[in-house]
CSV table of C-alpha atoms in Angstrom, one decimal:
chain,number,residue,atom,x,y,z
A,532,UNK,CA,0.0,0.0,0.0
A,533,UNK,CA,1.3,3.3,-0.9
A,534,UNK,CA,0.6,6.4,1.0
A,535,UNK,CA,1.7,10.3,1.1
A,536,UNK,CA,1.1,13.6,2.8
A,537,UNK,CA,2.5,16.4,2.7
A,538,UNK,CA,4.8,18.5,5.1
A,539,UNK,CA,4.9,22.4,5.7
A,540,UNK,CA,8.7,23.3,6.9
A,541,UNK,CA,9.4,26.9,8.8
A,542,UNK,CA,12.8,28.0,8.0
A,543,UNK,CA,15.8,26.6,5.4
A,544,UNK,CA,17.1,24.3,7.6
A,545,UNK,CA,14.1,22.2,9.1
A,546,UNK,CA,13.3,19.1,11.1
A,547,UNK,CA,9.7,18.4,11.1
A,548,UNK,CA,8.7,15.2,13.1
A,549,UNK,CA,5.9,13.0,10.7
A,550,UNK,CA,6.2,9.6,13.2
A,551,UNK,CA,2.3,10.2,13.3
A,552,UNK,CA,2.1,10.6,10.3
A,553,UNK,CA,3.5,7.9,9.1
A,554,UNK,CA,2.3,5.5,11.9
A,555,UNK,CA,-1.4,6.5,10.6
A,556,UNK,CA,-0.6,4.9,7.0
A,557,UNK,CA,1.0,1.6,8.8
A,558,UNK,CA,-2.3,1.2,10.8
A,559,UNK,CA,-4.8,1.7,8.1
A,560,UNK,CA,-2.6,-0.2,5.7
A,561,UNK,CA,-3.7,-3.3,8.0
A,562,UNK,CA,0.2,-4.8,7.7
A,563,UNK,CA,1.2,-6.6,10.7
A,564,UNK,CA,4.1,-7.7,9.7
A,565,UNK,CA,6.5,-6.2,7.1
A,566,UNK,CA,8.6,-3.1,6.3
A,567,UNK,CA,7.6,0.6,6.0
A,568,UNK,CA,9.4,2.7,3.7
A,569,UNK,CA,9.6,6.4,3.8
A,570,UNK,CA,10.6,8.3,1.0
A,571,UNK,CA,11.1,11.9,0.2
A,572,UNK,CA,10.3,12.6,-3.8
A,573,UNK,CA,12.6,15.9,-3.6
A,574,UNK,CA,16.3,16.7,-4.0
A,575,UNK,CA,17.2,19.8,-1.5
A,576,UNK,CA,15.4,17.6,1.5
A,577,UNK,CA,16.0,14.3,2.9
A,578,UNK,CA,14.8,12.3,6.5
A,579,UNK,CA,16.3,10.6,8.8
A,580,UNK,CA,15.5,8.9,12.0
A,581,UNK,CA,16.8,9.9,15.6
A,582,UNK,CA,15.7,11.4,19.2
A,583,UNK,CA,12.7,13.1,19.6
A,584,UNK,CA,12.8,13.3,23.1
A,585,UNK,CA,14.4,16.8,23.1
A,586,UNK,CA,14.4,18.9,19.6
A,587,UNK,CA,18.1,20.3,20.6
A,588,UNK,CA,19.3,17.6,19.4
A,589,UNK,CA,17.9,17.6,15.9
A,590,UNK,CA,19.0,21.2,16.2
A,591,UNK,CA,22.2,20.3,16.5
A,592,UNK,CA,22.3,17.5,13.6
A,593,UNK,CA,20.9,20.7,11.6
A,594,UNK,CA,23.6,22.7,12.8
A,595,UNK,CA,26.5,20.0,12.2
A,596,UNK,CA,25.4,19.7,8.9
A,597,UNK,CA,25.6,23.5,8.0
A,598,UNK,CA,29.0,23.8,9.4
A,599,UNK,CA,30.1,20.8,7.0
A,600,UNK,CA,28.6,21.8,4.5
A,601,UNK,CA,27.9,26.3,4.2
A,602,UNK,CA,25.2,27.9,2.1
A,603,UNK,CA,28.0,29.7,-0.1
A,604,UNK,CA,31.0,28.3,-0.8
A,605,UNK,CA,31.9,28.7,-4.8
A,606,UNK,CA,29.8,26.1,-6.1
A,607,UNK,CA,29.0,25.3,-9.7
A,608,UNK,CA,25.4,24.7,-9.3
A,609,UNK,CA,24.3,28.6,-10.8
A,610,UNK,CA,20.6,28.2,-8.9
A,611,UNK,CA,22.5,28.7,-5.5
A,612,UNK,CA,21.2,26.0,-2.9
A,613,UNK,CA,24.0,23.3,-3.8
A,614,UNK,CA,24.4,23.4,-0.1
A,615,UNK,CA,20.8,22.1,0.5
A,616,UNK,CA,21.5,19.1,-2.2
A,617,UNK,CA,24.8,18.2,-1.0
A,618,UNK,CA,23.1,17.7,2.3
A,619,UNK,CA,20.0,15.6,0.7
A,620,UNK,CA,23.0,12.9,-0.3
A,621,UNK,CA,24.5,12.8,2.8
A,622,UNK,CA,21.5,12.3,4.9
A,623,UNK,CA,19.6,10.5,1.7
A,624,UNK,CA,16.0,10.3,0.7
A,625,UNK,CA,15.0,7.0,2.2
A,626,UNK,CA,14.3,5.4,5.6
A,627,UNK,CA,13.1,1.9,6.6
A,628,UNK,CA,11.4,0.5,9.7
A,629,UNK,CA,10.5,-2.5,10.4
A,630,UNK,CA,6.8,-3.1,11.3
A,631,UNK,CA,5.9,-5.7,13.6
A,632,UNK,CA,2.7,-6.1,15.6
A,633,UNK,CA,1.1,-3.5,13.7
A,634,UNK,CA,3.2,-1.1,14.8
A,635,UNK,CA,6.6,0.8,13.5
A,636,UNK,CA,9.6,-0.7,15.3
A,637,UNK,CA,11.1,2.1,16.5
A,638,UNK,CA,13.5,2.1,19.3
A,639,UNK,CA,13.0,4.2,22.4
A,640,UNK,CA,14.0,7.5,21.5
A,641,UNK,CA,13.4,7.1,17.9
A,642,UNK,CA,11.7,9.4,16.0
A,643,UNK,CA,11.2,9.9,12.1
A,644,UNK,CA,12.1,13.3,10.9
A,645,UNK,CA,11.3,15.0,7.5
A,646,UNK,CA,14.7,17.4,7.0
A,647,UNK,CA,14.4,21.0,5.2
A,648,UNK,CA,17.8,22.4,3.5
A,649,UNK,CA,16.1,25.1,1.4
A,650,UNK,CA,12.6,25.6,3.0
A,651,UNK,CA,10.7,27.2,4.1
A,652,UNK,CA,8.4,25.1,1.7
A,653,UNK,CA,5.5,22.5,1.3
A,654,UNK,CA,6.9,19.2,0.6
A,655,UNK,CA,5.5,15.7,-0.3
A,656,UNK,CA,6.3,11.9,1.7
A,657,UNK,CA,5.7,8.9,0.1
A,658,UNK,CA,5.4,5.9,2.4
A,659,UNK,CA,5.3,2.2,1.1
A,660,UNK,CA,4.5,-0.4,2.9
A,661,UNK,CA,4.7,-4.3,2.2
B,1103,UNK,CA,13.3,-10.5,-9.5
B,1104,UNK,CA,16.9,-9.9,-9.3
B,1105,UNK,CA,18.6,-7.6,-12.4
B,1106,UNK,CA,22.2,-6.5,-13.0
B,1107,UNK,CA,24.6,-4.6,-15.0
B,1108,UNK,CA,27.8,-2.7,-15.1
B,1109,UNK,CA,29.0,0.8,-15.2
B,1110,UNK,CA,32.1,2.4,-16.3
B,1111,UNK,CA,33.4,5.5,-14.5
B,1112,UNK,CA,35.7,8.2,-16.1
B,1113,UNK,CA,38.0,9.3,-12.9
B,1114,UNK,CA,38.3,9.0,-9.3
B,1115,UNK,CA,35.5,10.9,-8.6
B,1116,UNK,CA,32.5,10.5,-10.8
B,1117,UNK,CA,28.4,10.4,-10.7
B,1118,UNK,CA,26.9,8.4,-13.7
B,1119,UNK,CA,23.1,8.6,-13.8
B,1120,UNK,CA,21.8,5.1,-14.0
B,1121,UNK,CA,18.2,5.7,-13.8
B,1122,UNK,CA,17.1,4.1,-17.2
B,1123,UNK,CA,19.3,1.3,-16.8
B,1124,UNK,CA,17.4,0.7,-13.4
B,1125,UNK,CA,14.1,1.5,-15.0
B,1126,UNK,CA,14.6,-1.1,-17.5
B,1127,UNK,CA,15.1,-3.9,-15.3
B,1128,UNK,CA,11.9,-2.5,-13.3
B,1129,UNK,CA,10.0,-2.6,-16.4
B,1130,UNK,CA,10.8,-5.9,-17.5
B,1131,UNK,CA,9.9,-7.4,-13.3
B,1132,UNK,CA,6.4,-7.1,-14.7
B,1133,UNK,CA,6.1,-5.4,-11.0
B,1134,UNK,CA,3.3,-3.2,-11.0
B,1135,UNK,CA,3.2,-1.6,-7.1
B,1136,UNK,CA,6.4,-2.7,-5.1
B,1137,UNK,CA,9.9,-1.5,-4.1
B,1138,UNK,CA,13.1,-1.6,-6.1
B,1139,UNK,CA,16.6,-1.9,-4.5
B,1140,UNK,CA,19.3,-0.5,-6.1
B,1141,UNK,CA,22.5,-2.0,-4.3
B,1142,UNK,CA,26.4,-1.1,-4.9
B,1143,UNK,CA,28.9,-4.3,-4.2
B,1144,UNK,CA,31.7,-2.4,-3.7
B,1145,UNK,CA,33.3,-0.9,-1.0
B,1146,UNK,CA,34.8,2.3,-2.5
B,1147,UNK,CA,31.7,3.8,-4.1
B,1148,UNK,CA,27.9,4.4,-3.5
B,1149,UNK,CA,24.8,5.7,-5.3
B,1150,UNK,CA,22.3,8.2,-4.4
B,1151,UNK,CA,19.5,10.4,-5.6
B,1152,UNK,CA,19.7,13.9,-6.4
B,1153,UNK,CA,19.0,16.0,-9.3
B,1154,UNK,CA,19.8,15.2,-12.6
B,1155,UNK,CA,18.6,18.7,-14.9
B,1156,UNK,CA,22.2,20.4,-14.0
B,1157,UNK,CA,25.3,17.7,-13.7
B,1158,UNK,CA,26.7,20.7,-11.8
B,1159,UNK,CA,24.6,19.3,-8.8
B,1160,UNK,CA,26.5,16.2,-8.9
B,1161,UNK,CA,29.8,17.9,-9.4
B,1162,UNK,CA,29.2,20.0,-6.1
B,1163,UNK,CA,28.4,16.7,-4.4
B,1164,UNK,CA,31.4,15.1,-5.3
B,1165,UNK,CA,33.8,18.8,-4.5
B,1166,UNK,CA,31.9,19.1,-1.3
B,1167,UNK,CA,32.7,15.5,0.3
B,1168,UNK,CA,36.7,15.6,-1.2
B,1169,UNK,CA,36.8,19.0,0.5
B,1170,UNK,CA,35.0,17.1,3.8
B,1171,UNK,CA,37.2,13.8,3.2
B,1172,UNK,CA,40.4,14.6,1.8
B,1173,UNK,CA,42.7,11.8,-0.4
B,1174,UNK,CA,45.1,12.2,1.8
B,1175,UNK,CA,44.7,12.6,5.4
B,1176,UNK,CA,47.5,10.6,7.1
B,1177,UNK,CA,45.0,7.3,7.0
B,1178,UNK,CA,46.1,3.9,8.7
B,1179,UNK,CA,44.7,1.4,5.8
B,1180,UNK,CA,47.9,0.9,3.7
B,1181,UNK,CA,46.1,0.9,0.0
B,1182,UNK,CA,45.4,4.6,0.3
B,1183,UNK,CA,42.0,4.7,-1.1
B,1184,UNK,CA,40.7,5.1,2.7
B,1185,UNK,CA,38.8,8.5,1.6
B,1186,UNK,CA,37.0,6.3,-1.1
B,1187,UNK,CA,36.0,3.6,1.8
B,1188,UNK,CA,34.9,7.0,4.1
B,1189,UNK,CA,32.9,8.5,1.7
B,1190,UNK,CA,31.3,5.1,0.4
B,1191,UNK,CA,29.9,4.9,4.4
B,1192,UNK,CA,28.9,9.0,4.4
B,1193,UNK,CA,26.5,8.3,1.0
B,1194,UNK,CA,25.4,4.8,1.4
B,1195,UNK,CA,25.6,1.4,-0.4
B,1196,UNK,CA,21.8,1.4,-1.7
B,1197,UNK,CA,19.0,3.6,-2.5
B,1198,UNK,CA,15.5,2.4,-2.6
B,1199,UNK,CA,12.3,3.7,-4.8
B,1200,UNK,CA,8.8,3.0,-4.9
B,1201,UNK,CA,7.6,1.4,-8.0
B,1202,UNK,CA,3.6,2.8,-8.4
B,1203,UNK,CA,2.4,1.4,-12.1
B,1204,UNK,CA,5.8,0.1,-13.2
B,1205,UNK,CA,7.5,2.9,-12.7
B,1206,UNK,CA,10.1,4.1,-10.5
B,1207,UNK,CA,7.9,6.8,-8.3
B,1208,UNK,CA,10.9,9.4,-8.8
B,1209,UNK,CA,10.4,12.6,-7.8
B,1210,UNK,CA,10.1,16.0,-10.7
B,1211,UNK,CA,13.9,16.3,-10.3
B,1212,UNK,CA,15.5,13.1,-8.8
B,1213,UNK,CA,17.1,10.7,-10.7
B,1214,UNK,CA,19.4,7.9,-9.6
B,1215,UNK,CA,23.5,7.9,-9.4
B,1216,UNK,CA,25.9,5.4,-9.2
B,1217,UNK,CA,28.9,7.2,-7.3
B,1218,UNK,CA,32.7,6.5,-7.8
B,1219,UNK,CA,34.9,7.4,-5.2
B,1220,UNK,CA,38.6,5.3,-6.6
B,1221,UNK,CA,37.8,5.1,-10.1
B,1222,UNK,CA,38.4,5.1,-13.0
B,1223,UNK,CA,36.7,1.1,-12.9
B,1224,UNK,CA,34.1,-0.7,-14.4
B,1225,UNK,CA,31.7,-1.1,-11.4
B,1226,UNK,CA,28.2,-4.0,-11.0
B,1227,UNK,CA,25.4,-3.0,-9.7
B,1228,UNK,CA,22.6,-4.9,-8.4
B,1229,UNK,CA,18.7,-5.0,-8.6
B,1230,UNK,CA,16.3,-6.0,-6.3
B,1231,UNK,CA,12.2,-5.8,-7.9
B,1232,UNK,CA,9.7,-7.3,-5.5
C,141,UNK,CA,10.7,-13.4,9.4
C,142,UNK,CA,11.8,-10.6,12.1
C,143,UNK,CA,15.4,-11.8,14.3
C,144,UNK,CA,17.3,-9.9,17.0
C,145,UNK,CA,20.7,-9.9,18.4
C,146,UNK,CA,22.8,-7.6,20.8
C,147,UNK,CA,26.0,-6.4,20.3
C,148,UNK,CA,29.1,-5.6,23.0
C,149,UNK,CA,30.7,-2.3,22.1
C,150,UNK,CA,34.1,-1.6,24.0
C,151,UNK,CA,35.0,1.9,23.4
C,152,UNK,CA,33.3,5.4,22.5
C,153,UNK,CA,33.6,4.5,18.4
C,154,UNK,CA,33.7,1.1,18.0
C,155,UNK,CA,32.7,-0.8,14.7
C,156,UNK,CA,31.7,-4.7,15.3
C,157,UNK,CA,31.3,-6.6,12.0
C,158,UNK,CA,28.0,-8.3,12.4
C,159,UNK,CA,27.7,-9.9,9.1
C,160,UNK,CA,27.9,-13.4,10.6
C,161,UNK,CA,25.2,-12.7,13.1
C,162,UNK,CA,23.0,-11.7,10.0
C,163,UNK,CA,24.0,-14.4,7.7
C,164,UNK,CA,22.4,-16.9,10.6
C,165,UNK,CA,19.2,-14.7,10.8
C,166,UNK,CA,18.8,-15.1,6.7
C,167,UNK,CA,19.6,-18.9,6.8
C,168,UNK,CA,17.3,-19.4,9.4
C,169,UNK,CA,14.6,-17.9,7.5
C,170,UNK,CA,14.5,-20.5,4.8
C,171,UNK,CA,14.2,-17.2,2.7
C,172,UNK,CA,16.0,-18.0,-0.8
C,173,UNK,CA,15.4,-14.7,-3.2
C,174,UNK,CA,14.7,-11.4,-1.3
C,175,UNK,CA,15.6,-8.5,1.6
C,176,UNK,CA,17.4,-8.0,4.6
C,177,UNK,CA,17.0,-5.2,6.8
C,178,UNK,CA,19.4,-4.4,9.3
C,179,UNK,CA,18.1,-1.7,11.4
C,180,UNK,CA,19.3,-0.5,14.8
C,181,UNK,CA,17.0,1.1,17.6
C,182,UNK,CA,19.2,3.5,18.6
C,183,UNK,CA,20.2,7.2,18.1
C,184,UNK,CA,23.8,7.3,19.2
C,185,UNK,CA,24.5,4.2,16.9
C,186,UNK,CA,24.4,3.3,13.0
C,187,UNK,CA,25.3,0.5,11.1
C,188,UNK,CA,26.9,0.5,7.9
C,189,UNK,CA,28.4,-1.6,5.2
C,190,UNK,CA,32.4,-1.3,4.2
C,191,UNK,CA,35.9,-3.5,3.9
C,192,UNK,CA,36.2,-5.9,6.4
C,193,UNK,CA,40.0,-7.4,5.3
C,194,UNK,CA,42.2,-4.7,6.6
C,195,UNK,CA,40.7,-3.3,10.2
C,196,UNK,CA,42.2,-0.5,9.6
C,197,UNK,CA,39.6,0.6,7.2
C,198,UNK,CA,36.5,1.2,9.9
C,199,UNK,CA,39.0,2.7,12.0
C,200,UNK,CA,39.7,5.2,9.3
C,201,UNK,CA,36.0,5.4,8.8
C,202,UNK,CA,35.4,6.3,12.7
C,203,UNK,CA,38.4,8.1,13.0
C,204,UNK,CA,37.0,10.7,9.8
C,205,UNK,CA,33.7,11.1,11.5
C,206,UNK,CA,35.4,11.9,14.5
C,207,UNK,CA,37.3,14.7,12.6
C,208,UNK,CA,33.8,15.7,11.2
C,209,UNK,CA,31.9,16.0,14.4
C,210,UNK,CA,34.2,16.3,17.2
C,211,UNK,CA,32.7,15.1,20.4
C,212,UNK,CA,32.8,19.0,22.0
C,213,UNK,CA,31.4,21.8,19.6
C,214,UNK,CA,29.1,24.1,21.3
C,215,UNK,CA,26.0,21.7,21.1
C,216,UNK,CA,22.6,22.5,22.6
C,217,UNK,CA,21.9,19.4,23.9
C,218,UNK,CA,22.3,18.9,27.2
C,219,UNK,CA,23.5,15.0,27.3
C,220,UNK,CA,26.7,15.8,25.9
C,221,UNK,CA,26.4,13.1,23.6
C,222,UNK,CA,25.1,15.5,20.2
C,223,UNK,CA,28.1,14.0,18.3
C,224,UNK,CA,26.6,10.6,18.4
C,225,UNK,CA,23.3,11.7,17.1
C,226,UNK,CA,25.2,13.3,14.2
C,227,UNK,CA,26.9,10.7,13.5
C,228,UNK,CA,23.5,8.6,13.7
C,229,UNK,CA,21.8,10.5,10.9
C,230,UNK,CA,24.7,10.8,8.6
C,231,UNK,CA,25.5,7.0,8.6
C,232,UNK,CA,22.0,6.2,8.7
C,233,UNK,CA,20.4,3.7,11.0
C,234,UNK,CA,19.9,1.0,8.5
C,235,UNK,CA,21.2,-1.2,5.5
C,236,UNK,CA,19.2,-3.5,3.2
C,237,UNK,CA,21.5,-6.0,1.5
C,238,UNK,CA,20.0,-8.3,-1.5
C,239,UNK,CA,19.2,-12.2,-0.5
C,240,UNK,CA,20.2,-14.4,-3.4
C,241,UNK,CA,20.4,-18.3,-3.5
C,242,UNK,CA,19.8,-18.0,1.1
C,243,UNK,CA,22.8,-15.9,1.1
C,244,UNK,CA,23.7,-12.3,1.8
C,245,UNK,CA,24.4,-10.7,-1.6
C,246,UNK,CA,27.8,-8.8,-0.4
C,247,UNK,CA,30.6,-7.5,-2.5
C,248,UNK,CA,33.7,-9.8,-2.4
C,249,UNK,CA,35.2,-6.9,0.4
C,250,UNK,CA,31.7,-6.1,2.1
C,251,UNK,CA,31.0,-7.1,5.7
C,252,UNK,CA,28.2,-5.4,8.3
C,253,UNK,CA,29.4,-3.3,10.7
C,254,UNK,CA,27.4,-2.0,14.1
C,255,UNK,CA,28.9,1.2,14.4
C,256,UNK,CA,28.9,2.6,18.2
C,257,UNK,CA,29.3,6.1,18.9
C,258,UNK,CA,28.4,6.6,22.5
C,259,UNK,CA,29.5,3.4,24.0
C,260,UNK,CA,30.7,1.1,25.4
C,261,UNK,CA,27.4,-0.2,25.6
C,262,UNK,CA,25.3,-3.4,25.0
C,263,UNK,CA,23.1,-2.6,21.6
C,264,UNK,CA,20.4,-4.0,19.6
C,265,UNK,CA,20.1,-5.2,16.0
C,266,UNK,CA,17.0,-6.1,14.6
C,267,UNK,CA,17.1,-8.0,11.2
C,268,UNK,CA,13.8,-8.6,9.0
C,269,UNK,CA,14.1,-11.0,6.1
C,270,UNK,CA,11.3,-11.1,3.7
């Protein structure tokens, strides 16, 4: 069963958490056991999966990665938010969880976020699950 | 269904787009709704997703992690391709897609590169319908 | 089929190779043609997939991250621990690796590895096989 929604992000560097989101698809998809993936269709945002618990820390992931990786530093691409792609590789497009009971297998702390590099925008998530 | 075929890089560093080489194996699964693995056997490349209308993208993807993982770097692995290995863990040994009507559910301006971090090679890569 | 092991890490940055572990999980199954997904419940760890001949490779590999996201930066999390997150996300917390004939799909040089970044600790590995 595929799914999607969509995601409104705040600023150009973003972490919006869509565990709901996605949890919502899983249940109505009926699947008790299998594998959820979640996919972002876009090149300049990516997602990834860590705590939730306290949103410093995805504060800092979206921090780290700007320091690696500046807004302007003579790149080719003319359209200016290379930056925001080179970011979308290193973090990639994709995340899987395992389902089981129903429910995504997420560990404690776990959360899935949807990450902005050149927001703020409306974006799209596909989820698949089998 | 289980597809496979080879690509030949042109330097150390280099992004070829394999998207219609990965469609065509899609597109002969028969698979109409599914997922589709794209997985790199090798230990000194990956492949990712990112935009495809301006190879300039790609080029500032590749600068950005030689600038982030320099060839040399006073490395302990004796075969001095250790930056290769690094960046091969940074962007990942497989993508995955969503196939939705037998196609690859791609978004506007993603399409799918195999990337060489110790080439020039020939290079496999392998694909996973279900 | 969904498996489970733990894993004893011994230092801060530690990478275990887990691909025997796995293998077990996948034979177990009975599965012949399909996917595993390794997946790890935490957000201070990752697992990825590199050489597993010369050691010194993953030590290059944690020793680069290290260099990347040094363990003191400035972070706002209070735990002290925001490196380990960072690294989380940009190794990712999964893999997938191709089943073919009941056996792990791996490059000639490809093992699993658990990578810790907050330990030493005793982790989780889930592993579905479908």
């Amino acid at each position: 069963m595929i799914g999607e929604f969509s995601v409104r992000t705040r600023s150009r560097n973003d972490a919006v958490d869509i565990t709901s989101e996605v949890q919502n698809i899983v249940s109505r998809s009926g699947v008790s056991e299998g594998i959820c993936v979640i996919y972002v269709p876009h090149t300049t945002a990516g997602v990834t999966i860590n705590e939730g618990a306290d949103p410093a820390v995805m504060q800092d992931v979206l921090e780290s990665l700007e320091k690696l990786v500046p807004w302007r530093a003579g790149y080719k691409h003319l359209e200016g938010n290379s930056a925001a792609h080179i970011k979308a590789s290193l973090v990639g497009s994709s995340v899987q969880i395992i389902i089981d009971n129903g429910k995504l297998s997420l560990g404690t702390w776990q959360r899935v976020f949807f990450c902005e590099f050149d927001g703020p925008r409306t974006r799209r998530v596909k989820v698949m699950v089998s």
